[in-house]
Amino acid sequence: MSDLTAGMVVIGNEILSGKVVDTNSPFLASELRPLGVTLRRVTTIPDELPLIRDEVRHHHETFDLVFTSGGVGPTHDDVTIEGVAMALGRKVVVHPDIADKLRTFYGDKINAARLKMAEVPEGAELITDTSINFPTIKVENIYILPGIPEIFRAKLEGLKPRFNADPYCLKVVYTSVGEGTIAEHLNDTLRAFPELLLGSYPKINHPEYMVKVTLESKDAGYVGRAFTHLLTVLPEGSVVRTEE
């Protein structure tokens, strides 16, 4: 079964200074997972060209898909386009189609700062989406997305059909006992099903359960058998409920 990997580079001094909370990376993770794409790394870096160049290049060489977030506006600190171009050894050019859209949109209010948003790495592909007036810039395996959460989410929704791989099958078990009690049973399940992605997440002071256990695999039959095995070995009466 195919297994696409992804990496994300979040770019912005405002994230690292705590002025803005990054919500784009958890959103990306939650959207890619059901598609069967594994987000392997999220890196947050400041608006500095050498760091953007090096981090994007590493992600580009390491993962099937790369997403950047932030640094694509008209201001002095919006240097993501240049950083991506440097990472790939390409020039920055003005894309005529984007420039035309900007001139049409702004009319006589167009200026050099606004036209900066027409800059792309040389050879970039423009992905149009009817729900968003401004195209998404893609170059090789890199998708350059804005940092504004509402626009990031809208653009990702339009891109998702491109990323369909083999989806993960997920089953969940909630227990009324803690990890110390069920650890041996989780280990037993992993010995029986070594390819299983098994997660254990304690919850403090929750009125219903103490631990949420997740079982994942791209093989529905495999995760189903592991799920049955775990329910069999857990202490009697410890399962609050399950989700399949």
mmCIF file of C-alpha atoms in Angstrom:
data_model
loop_
_atom_site.group_PDB
_atom_site.id
_atom_site.type_symbol
_atom_site.label_atom_id
_atom_site.label_comp_id
_atom_site.label_asym_id
_atom_site.label_seq_id
_atom_site.Cartn_x
_atom_site.Cartn_y
_atom_site.Cartn_z
ATOM 1 C CA MET A 1 0.000 0.000 0.000
ATOM 2 C CA SER A 2 1.246 3.496 -0.822
ATOM 3 C CA ASP A 3 2.285 5.720 2.035
ATOM 4 C CA LEU A 4 2.767 9.413 1.323
ATOM 5 C CA THR A 5 4.805 11.432 3.798
ATOM 6 C CA ALA A 6 4.578 15.160 4.409
ATOM 7 C CA GLY A 7 6.537 17.870 6.153
ATOM 8 C CA MET A 8 5.495 21.382 7.087
ATOM 9 C CA VAL A 9 7.519 24.567 7.505
ATOM 10 C CA VAL A 10 5.747 27.266 9.513
ATOM 11 C CA ILE A 11 7.379 30.630 8.848
ATOM 12 C CA GLY A 12 6.921 33.698 11.009
ATOM 13 C CA ASN A 13 8.531 35.665 13.811
ATOM 14 C CA GLU A 14 5.044 36.208 15.211
ATOM 15 C CA ILE A 15 4.673 32.481 15.917
ATOM 16 C CA LEU A 16 7.989 32.190 17.721
ATOM 17 C CA SER A 17 7.388 35.341 19.766
ATOM 18 C CA GLY A 18 3.998 34.122 20.945
ATOM 19 C CA LYS A 19 2.117 37.017 19.342
ATOM 20 C CA VAL A 20 0.182 34.581 17.165
ATOM 21 C CA VAL A 21 -0.761 30.972 17.897
ATOM 22 C CA ASP A 22 -0.167 28.535 15.051
ATOM 23 C CA THR A 23 -3.394 26.710 14.232
ATOM 24 C CA ASN A 24 -2.419 25.725 10.697
ATOM 25 C CA SER A 25 -0.164 22.786 11.593
ATOM 26 C CA PRO A 26 -2.749 20.918 13.718
ATOM 27 C CA PHE A 27 -5.341 21.568 11.027
ATOM 28 C CA LEU A 28 -3.026 20.194 8.341
ATOM 29 C CA ALA A 29 -2.305 17.087 10.428
ATOM 30 C CA SER A 30 -5.994 16.418 11.049
ATOM 31 C CA GLU A 31 -6.862 16.826 7.368
ATOM 32 C CA LEU A 32 -4.004 14.757 5.934
ATOM 33 C CA ARG A 33 -4.421 11.779 8.251
ATOM 34 C CA PRO A 34 -7.801 10.595 6.898
ATOM 35 C CA LEU A 35 -6.351 10.844 3.383
ATOM 36 C CA GLY A 36 -3.607 8.383 4.283
ATOM 37 C CA VAL A 37 -0.812 10.985 4.320
ATOM 38 C CA THR A 38 1.548 10.869 7.296
ATOM 39 C CA LEU A 39 2.738 14.239 8.556
ATOM 40 C CA ARG A 40 6.253 13.443 9.739
ATOM 41 C CA ARG A 41 7.607 16.821 10.797
ATOM 42 C CA VAL A 42 6.507 20.378 11.580
ATOM 43 C CA THR A 43 9.250 22.999 11.882
ATOM 44 C CA THR A 44 8.686 26.606 12.938
ATOM 45 C CA ILE A 45 11.298 29.146 11.881
ATOM 46 C CA PRO A 46 11.640 32.943 11.742
ATOM 47 C CA ASP A 47 11.450 35.123 8.629
ATOM 48 C CA GLU A 48 15.108 34.632 7.750
ATOM 49 C CA LEU A 49 16.152 33.624 4.238
ATOM 50 C CA PRO A 50 19.011 31.245 5.104
ATOM 51 C CA LEU A 51 16.792 29.334 7.535
ATOM 52 C CA ILE A 52 13.896 29.162 5.073
ATOM 53 C CA ARG A 53 16.239 27.994 2.313
ATOM 54 C CA ASP A 54 17.839 25.258 4.407
ATOM 55 C CA GLU A 55 14.656 24.008 6.057
ATOM 56 C CA VAL A 56 12.617 23.925 2.856
ATOM 57 C CA ARG A 57 15.438 22.165 1.023
ATOM 58 C CA HIS A 58 15.659 19.513 3.744
ATOM 59 C CA HIS A 59 11.892 18.952 3.705
ATOM 60 C CA HIS A 60 11.874 18.886 -0.107
ATOM 61 C CA GLU A 61 14.517 16.161 -0.152
ATOM 62 C CA THR A 62 13.006 14.158 2.712
ATOM 63 C CA PHE A 63 9.226 14.072 2.226
ATOM 64 C CA ASP A 64 6.805 13.393 -0.621
ATOM 65 C CA LEU A 65 4.823 16.558 0.092
ATOM 66 C CA VAL A 66 5.930 19.849 1.633
ATOM 67 C CA PHE A 67 3.659 22.618 2.905
ATOM 68 C CA THR A 68 4.778 26.074 3.928
ATOM 69 C CA SER A 69 2.644 28.426 5.999
ATOM 70 C CA GLY A 70 3.203 32.167 6.195
ATOM 71 C CA GLY A 71 5.422 34.807 4.681
ATOM 72 C CA VAL A 72 3.661 35.318 1.341
ATOM 73 C CA GLY A 73 2.175 38.800 1.722
ATOM 74 C CA PRO A 74 3.282 42.236 0.494
ATOM 75 C CA THR A 75 5.428 43.361 3.446
ATOM 76 C CA HIS A 76 9.177 43.396 4.086
ATOM 77 C CA ASP A 77 9.141 40.222 6.178
ATOM 78 C CA ASP A 78 7.289 38.155 3.566
ATOM 79 C CA VAL A 79 10.290 36.286 2.169
ATOM 80 C CA THR A 80 8.962 32.738 1.794
ATOM 81 C CA ILE A 81 8.849 32.847 -2.016
ATOM 82 C CA GLU A 82 12.486 33.900 -2.199
ATOM 83 C CA GLY A 83 13.479 31.286 0.385
ATOM 84 C CA VAL A 84 11.734 28.479 -1.513
ATOM 85 C CA ALA A 85 13.354 29.611 -4.758
ATOM 86 C CA MET A 86 16.778 29.586 -3.089
ATOM 87 C CA ALA A 87 16.110 26.099 -1.712
ATOM 88 C CA LEU A 88 15.526 24.794 -5.230
ATOM 89 C CA GLY A 89 18.215 26.847 -6.951
ATOM 90 C CA ARG A 90 15.661 28.852 -8.924
ATOM 91 C CA LYS A 91 15.131 32.506 -9.673
ATOM 92 C CA VAL A 92 12.212 34.584 -8.424
ATOM 93 C CA VAL A 93 10.073 35.843 -11.310
ATOM 94 C CA VAL A 94 6.861 37.838 -11.640
ATOM 95 C CA HIS A 95 4.061 35.575 -12.876
ATOM 96 C CA PRO A 96 2.082 37.508 -15.502
ATOM 97 C CA ASP A 97 -1.242 35.813 -14.704
ATOM 98 C CA ILE A 98 -1.038 36.734 -11.024
ATOM 99 C CA ALA A 99 0.110 40.252 -11.874
ATOM 100 C CA ASP A 100 -2.909 40.687 -14.153
ATOM 101 C CA LYS A 101 -5.253 39.470 -11.409
ATOM 102 C CA LEU A 102 -3.740 41.907 -8.949
ATOM 103 C CA ARG A 103 -4.001 44.845 -11.377
ATOM 104 C CA THR A 104 -7.624 43.976 -12.067
ATOM 105 C CA PHE A 105 -8.436 43.646 -8.370
ATOM 106 C CA TYR A 106 -6.650 46.770 -7.130
ATOM 107 C CA GLY A 107 -7.109 48.989 -10.169
ATOM 108 C CA ASP A 108 -5.420 52.354 -9.687
ATOM 109 C CA LYS A 109 -4.453 51.337 -6.133
ATOM 110 C CA ILE A 110 -1.907 48.811 -7.390
ATOM 111 C CA ASN A 111 1.609 49.452 -6.147
ATOM 112 C CA ALA A 112 4.983 47.720 -5.885
ATOM 113 C CA ALA A 113 4.129 46.112 -2.535
ATOM 114 C CA ARG A 114 0.958 44.536 -3.900
ATOM 115 C CA LEU A 115 2.709 43.407 -7.062
ATOM 116 C CA LYS A 116 5.207 41.594 -4.839
ATOM 117 C CA MET A 117 2.468 39.007 -4.369
ATOM 118 C CA ALA A 118 2.861 38.097 -8.065
ATOM 119 C CA GLU A 119 6.375 36.802 -7.440
ATOM 120 C CA VAL A 120 6.888 33.029 -7.692
ATOM 121 C CA PRO A 121 9.834 30.650 -7.968
ATOM 122 C CA GLU A 122 10.689 30.203 -11.629
ATOM 123 C CA GLY A 123 8.724 27.320 -13.168
ATOM 124 C CA ALA A 124 6.035 27.308 -10.475
ATOM 125 C CA GLU A 125 2.598 25.850 -11.166
ATOM 126 C CA LEU A 126 -0.519 27.850 -10.355
ATOM 127 C CA ILE A 127 -3.397 25.842 -8.884
ATOM 128 C CA THR A 128 -6.713 27.609 -9.246
ATOM 129 C CA ASP A 129 -9.668 27.059 -6.961
ATOM 130 C CA THR A 130 -13.039 28.628 -7.654
ATOM 131 C CA SER A 131 -13.628 29.204 -3.940
ATOM 132 C CA ILE A 132 -10.471 31.342 -3.604
ATOM 133 C CA ASN A 133 -9.718 34.124 -6.067
ATOM 134 C CA PHE A 134 -5.948 33.848 -5.634
ATOM 135 C CA PRO A 135 -4.147 30.722 -6.957
ATOM 136 C CA THR A 136 -2.024 28.407 -4.847
ATOM 137 C CA ILE A 137 1.643 28.316 -5.826
ATOM 138 C CA LYS A 138 3.211 24.884 -6.231
ATOM 139 C CA VAL A 139 6.799 24.220 -7.202
ATOM 140 C CA GLU A 140 7.999 20.625 -7.482
ATOM 141 C CA ASN A 141 6.578 18.952 -4.337
ATOM 142 C CA ILE A 142 6.185 22.186 -2.357
ATOM 143 C CA TYR A 143 2.832 23.874 -1.744
ATOM 144 C CA ILE A 144 3.237 27.498 -0.659
ATOM 145 C CA LEU A 145 0.299 28.510 1.533
ATOM 146 C CA PRO A 146 -0.561 31.709 3.414
ATOM 147 C CA GLY A 147 -0.396 31.981 7.171
ATOM 148 C CA ILE A 148 -3.871 33.459 7.633
ATOM 149 C CA PRO A 149 -5.793 30.462 9.048
ATOM 150 C CA GLU A 150 -9.055 31.088 7.176
ATOM 151 C CA ILE A 151 -7.271 31.254 3.814
ATOM 152 C CA PHE A 152 -4.917 28.379 4.669
ATOM 153 C CA ARG A 153 -7.905 26.162 5.441
ATOM 154 C CA ALA A 154 -9.831 27.147 2.332
ATOM 155 C CA LYS A 155 -6.840 26.487 0.098
ATOM 156 C CA LEU A 156 -6.119 23.136 1.722
ATOM 157 C CA GLU A 157 -9.715 22.050 1.169
ATOM 158 C CA GLY A 158 -9.247 22.668 -2.542
ATOM 159 C CA LEU A 159 -5.956 20.771 -2.601
ATOM 160 C CA LYS A 160 -7.024 17.660 -0.701
ATOM 161 C CA PRO A 161 -8.187 15.621 -3.729
ATOM 162 C CA ARG A 162 -4.563 15.675 -4.926
ATOM 163 C CA PHE A 163 -3.346 13.807 -1.853
ATOM 164 C CA ASN A 164 -5.620 10.786 -1.635
ATOM 165 C CA ALA A 165 -3.521 7.752 -0.726
ATOM 166 C CA ASP A 166 -4.532 4.648 1.202
ATOM 167 C CA PRO A 167 -6.527 5.982 4.169
ATOM 168 C CA TYR A 168 -5.814 4.949 7.722
ATOM 169 C CA CYS A 169 -8.404 2.803 9.466
ATOM 170 C CA LEU A 170 -8.935 3.982 13.033
ATOM 171 C CA LYS A 171 -10.521 2.291 16.029
ATOM 172 C CA VAL A 172 -10.677 3.766 19.535
ATOM 173 C CA VAL A 173 -11.049 2.231 22.982
ATOM 174 C CA TYR A 174 -11.816 4.291 26.113
ATOM 175 C CA THR A 175 -10.904 2.726 29.452
ATOM 176 C CA SER A 176 -11.906 3.461 33.040
ATOM 177 C CA VAL A 177 -8.468 2.423 34.332
ATOM 178 C CA GLY A 178 -5.085 4.127 33.980
ATOM 179 C CA GLU A 179 -2.082 3.418 31.773
ATOM 180 C CA GLY A 180 -0.291 1.560 34.557
ATOM 181 C CA THR A 181 -3.080 -0.999 34.563
ATOM 182 C CA ILE A 182 -3.390 -1.478 30.808
ATOM 183 C CA ALA A 183 0.265 -1.087 29.735
ATOM 184 C CA GLU A 184 0.940 -4.837 29.776
ATOM 185 C CA HIS A 185 -2.131 -5.440 27.634
ATOM 186 C CA LEU A 186 -1.075 -2.787 25.128
ATOM 187 C CA ASN A 187 2.374 -4.358 24.931
ATOM 188 C CA ASP A 188 0.792 -7.769 24.451
ATOM 189 C CA THR A 189 -1.265 -6.401 21.557
ATOM 190 C CA LEU A 190 1.817 -4.873 19.938
ATOM 191 C CA ARG A 191 3.681 -8.168 20.213
ATOM 192 C CA ALA A 192 0.811 -9.870 18.425
ATOM 193 C CA PHE A 193 0.405 -7.043 15.881
ATOM 194 C CA PRO A 194 3.821 -5.371 15.478
ATOM 195 C CA GLU A 195 2.772 -3.235 12.491
ATOM 196 C CA LEU A 196 -0.076 -1.629 14.436
ATOM 197 C CA LEU A 197 0.064 2.103 15.182
ATOM 198 C CA LEU A 198 -1.021 2.117 18.802
ATOM 199 C CA GLY A 199 -1.502 5.279 20.832
ATOM 200 C CA SER A 200 -2.337 5.741 24.509
ATOM 201 C CA TYR A 201 -3.547 9.126 25.787
ATOM 202 C CA PRO A 202 -4.373 9.682 29.468
ATOM 203 C CA LYS A 203 -7.054 12.183 30.401
ATOM 204 C CA ILE A 204 -6.974 13.952 33.758
ATOM 205 C CA ASN A 205 -10.249 14.431 35.647
ATOM 206 C CA HIS A 206 -12.466 13.345 32.760
ATOM 207 C CA PRO A 207 -15.880 12.213 34.045
ATOM 208 C CA GLU A 208 -16.133 9.308 31.614
ATOM 209 C CA TYR A 209 -12.723 7.735 30.989
ATOM 210 C CA MET A 210 -9.066 7.703 32.082
ATOM 211 C CA VAL A 211 -7.281 6.628 28.878
ATOM 212 C CA LYS A 212 -8.070 6.895 25.189
ATOM 213 C CA VAL A 213 -6.385 4.150 23.154
ATOM 214 C CA THR A 214 -6.158 4.470 19.364
ATOM 215 C CA LEU A 215 -5.433 1.646 16.930
ATOM 216 C CA GLU A 216 -4.507 2.517 13.339
ATOM 217 C CA SER A 217 -3.458 0.702 10.206
ATOM 218 C CA LYS A 218 -3.995 1.057 6.474
ATOM 219 C CA ASP A 219 -5.090 -2.583 6.500
ATOM 220 C CA ALA A 220 -8.687 -2.669 7.757
ATOM 221 C CA GLY A 221 -8.560 -6.384 8.494
ATOM 222 C CA TYR A 222 -5.332 -6.041 10.467
ATOM 223 C CA VAL A 223 -6.600 -3.233 12.677
ATOM 224 C CA GLY A 224 -9.870 -5.111 13.141
ATOM 225 C CA ARG A 225 -8.069 -8.197 14.422
ATOM 226 C CA ALA A 226 -5.867 -6.086 16.702
ATOM 227 C CA PHE A 227 -8.954 -4.322 18.054
ATOM 228 C CA THR A 228 -10.621 -7.644 18.856
ATOM 229 C CA HIS A 229 -7.436 -8.896 20.511
ATOM 230 C CA LEU A 230 -7.112 -5.805 22.702
ATOM 231 C CA LEU A 231 -10.724 -6.019 23.849
ATOM 232 C CA THR A 232 -10.122 -9.641 24.766
ATOM 233 C CA VAL A 233 -7.045 -9.007 26.918
ATOM 234 C CA LEU A 234 -8.105 -5.804 28.693
ATOM 235 C CA PRO A 235 -9.319 -6.287 32.293
ATOM 236 C CA GLU A 236 -12.970 -7.171 32.551
ATOM 237 C CA GLY A 237 -15.184 -4.118 32.969
ATOM 238 C CA SER A 238 -12.407 -1.640 32.069
ATOM 239 C CA VAL A 239 -13.775 -0.644 28.657
ATOM 240 C CA VAL A 240 -16.068 2.367 28.837
ATOM 241 C CA ARG A 241 -16.893 2.520 25.149
ATOM 242 C CA THR A 242 -15.375 2.060 21.706
ATOM 243 C CA GLU A 243 -15.417 3.884 18.377
ATOM 244 C CA GLU A 244 -15.112 2.090 15.048
#
